[in-house]
Coordinates of C-alpha atoms and ligand atoms in Angstrom, one line a residue:
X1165 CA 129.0 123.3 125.0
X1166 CA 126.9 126.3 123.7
X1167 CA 123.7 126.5 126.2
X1168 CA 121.3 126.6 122.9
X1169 CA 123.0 123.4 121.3
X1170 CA 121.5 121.4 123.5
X1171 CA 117.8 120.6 124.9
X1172 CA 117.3 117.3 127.2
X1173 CA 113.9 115.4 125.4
X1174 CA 114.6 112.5 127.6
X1175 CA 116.2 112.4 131.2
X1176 CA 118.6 109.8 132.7
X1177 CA 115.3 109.1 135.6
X1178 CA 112.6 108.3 132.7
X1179 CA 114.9 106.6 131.0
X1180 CA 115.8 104.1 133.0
X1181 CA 112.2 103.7 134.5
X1182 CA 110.9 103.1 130.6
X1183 CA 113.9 100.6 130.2
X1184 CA 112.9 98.8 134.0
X1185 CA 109.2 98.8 132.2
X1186 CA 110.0 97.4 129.0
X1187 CA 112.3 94.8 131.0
X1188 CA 109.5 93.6 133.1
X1189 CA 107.0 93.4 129.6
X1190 CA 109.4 91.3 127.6
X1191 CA 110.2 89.0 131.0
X1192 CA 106.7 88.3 130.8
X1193 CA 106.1 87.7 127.0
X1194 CA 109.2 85.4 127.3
X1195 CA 108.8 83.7 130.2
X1196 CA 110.0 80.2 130.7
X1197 CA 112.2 80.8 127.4
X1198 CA 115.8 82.5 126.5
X1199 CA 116.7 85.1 124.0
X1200 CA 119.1 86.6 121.6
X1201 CA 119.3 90.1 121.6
X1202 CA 121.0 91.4 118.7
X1203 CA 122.4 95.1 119.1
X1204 CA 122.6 97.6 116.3
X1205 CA 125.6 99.3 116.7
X1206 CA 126.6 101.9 117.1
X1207 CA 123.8 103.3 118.5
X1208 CA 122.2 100.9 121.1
X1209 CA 125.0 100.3 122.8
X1210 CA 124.2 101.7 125.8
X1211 CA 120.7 101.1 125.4
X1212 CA 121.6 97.2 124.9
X1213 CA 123.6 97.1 128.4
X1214 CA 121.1 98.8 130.2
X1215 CA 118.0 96.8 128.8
X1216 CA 119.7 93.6 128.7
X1217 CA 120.2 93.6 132.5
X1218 CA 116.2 94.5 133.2
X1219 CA 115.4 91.5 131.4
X1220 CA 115.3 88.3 133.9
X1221 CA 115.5 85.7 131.7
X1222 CA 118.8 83.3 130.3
X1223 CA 120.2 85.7 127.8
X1224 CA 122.5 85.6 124.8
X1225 CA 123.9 88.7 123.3
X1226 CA 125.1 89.8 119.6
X1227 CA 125.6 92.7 117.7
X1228 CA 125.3 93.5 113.9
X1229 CA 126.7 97.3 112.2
X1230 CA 124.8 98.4 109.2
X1231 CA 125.8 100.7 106.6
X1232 CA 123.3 103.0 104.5
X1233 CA 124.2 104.9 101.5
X1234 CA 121.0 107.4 100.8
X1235 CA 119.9 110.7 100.5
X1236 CA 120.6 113.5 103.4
X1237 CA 121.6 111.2 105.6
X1238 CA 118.3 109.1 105.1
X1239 CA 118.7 105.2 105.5
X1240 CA 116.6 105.0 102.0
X1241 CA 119.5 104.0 99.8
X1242 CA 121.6 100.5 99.9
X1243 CA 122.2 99.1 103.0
X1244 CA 124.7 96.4 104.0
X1245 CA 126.4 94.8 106.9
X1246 CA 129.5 95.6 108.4
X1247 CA 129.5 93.5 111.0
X1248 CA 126.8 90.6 110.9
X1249 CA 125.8 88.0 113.4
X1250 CA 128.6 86.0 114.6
X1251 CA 125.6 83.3 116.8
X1252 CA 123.9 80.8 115.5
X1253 CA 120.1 82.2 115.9
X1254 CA 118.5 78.9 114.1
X1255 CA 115.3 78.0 116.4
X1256 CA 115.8 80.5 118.5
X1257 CA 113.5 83.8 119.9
X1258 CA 115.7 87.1 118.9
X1259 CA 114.5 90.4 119.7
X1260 CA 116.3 93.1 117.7
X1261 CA 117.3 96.4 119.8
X1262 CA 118.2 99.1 118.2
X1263 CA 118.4 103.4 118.8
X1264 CA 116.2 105.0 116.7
X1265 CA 113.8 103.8 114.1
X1266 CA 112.8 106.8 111.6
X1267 CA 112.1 106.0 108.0
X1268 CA 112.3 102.1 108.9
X1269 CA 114.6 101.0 105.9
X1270 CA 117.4 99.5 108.1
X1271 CA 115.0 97.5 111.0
X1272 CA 113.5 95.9 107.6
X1273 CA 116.2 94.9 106.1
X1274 CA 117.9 93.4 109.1
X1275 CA 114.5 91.6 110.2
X1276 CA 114.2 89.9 106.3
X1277 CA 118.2 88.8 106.8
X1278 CA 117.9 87.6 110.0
X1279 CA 114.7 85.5 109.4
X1280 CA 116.7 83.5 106.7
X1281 CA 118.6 82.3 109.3
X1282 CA 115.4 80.2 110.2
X1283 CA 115.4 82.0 114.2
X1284 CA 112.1 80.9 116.1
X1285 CA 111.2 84.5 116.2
X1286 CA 112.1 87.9 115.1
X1287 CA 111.1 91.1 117.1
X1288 CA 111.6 94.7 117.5
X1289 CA 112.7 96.7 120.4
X1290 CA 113.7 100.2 119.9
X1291 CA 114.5 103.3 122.3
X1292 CA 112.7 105.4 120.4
X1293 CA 110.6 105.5 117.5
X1294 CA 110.0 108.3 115.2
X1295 CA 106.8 106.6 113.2
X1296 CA 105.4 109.7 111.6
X1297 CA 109.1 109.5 109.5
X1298 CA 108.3 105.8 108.4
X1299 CA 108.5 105.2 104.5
X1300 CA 108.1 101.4 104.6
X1301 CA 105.6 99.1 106.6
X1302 CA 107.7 97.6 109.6
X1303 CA 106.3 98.2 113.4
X1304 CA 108.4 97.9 116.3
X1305 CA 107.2 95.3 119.0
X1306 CA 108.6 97.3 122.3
X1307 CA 109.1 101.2 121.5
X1308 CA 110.6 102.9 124.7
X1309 CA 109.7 106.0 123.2
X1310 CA 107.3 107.7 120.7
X1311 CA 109.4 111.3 119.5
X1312 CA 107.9 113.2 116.8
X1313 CA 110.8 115.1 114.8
X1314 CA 113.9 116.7 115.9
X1315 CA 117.6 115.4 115.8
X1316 CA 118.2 113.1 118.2
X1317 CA 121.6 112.2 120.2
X1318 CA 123.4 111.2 123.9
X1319 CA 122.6 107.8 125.7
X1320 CA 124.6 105.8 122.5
X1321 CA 123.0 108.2 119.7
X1322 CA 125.9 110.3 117.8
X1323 CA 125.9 113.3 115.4
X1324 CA 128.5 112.8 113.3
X1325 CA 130.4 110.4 116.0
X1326 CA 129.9 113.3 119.3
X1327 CA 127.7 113.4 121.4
X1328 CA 127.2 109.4 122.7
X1329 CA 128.3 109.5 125.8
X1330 CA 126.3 112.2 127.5
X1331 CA 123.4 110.5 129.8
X1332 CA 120.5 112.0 128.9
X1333 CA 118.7 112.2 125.2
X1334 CA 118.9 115.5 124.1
X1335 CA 117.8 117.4 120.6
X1336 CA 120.8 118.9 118.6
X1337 CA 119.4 122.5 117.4
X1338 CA 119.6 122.7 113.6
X1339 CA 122.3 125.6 113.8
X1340 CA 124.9 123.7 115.2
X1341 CA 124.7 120.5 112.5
X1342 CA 126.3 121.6 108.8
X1343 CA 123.6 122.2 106.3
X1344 CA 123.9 118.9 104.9
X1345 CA 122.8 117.5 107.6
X1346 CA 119.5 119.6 108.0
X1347 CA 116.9 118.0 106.3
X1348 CA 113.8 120.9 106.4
X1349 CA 111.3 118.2 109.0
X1350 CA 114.4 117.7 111.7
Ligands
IMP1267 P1 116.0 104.3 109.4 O1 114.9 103.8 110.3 O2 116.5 103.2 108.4 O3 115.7 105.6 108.7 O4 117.3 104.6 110.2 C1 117.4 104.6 111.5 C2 118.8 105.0 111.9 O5 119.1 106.3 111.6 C3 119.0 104.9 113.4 O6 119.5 103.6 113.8 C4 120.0 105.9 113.7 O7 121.3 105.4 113.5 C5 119.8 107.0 112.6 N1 119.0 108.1 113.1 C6 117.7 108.4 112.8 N2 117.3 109.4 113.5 C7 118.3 109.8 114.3 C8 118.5 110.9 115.2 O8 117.6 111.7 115.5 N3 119.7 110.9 115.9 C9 120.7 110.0 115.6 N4 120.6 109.0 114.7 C10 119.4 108.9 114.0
MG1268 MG1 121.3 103.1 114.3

């Protein structure tokens, strides 16, 4: 690994504190209920295991894959499932976590499926949320954290499948991603 490729945004320490944080908030705004959480994958993998186990409350766990067709990489185009729910979610409270949200096309989507399934509730948690990038009106409910530009990966998040493993969140310097891949504000 080339010393310039990489630059750590997000260590393994305030990453785990945020998740402990956001684990204690949603035990709270739950309490004396259960939950589904519903993984995006690939990306929250990681992020899924870790929260799901700061969370002291009966939990069940899914996981959906989506698939976007768009521009540069941007989730703006078609989007469909290529894995979808396998629970039953009907009157239940399901809190959705996923990696990034940046333009906000997929979390909408997936939040107008799922609520046809007639859940109790539907919200948000994400790792980190890039809302200056959003082109449609969808908030997350619990945002680990706020990051204003910059390609993201490590701790589940990939460029171009590498990268997912590595602990820490780290921004991937424009010069080592192919130029279709290097939209002008990343
Ligand atoms: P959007 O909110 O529909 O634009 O898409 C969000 C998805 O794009 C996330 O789930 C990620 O898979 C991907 N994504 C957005 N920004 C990054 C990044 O910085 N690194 C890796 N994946 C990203
Ligand atoms: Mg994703």
């Amino acid at each position: 690994m080339c010393k310039d490729e990489l630059q750590e945004v997000l260590s393994v320490e305030v990453i785990r504190e945020r998740i402990l944080a956001l684990g204690r908030q949603i035990t709270l705004d739950y309490s004396g209920r259960s939950l589904v959480l519903v993984g995006v994958l690939k990306g929250a993998f990681i992020f899924m295991a870790d929260l799901c186990r700061a969370i002291d409350l009966p939990i069940q766990v899914d996981f959906v894959r989506m698939a976007s067709y768009g521009f540069e990489q941007e989730s703006s185009g078609r989007i469909s499932f290529t894995k979808d729910i396998e629970l039953d979610i009907t009157g239940k409270d399901v809190l959705v976590v996923e990696d990034i949200m940046d333009t906000g096309h997929t979390i909408k989507y997936l939040k107008e499926v799922l609520t046809l399934h007639h859940p109790a509730s539907v919200r948000i948690c994400c790792l980190i949320d890039k809302h200056e990038r959003r082109q449609v009106d969808i908030q997350a409910d619990y945002v680990g954290f706020d990051v204003k530009k910059g390609f993201l990966v490590g701790y589940g998040l990939d460029f171009a499948e590498n990268y997912r493993c590595l602990s820490g969140v780290f921004h991937l310097n424009p010069g080592y991603r192919p130029k279709a891949f290097q939209p002008s504000d990343r």
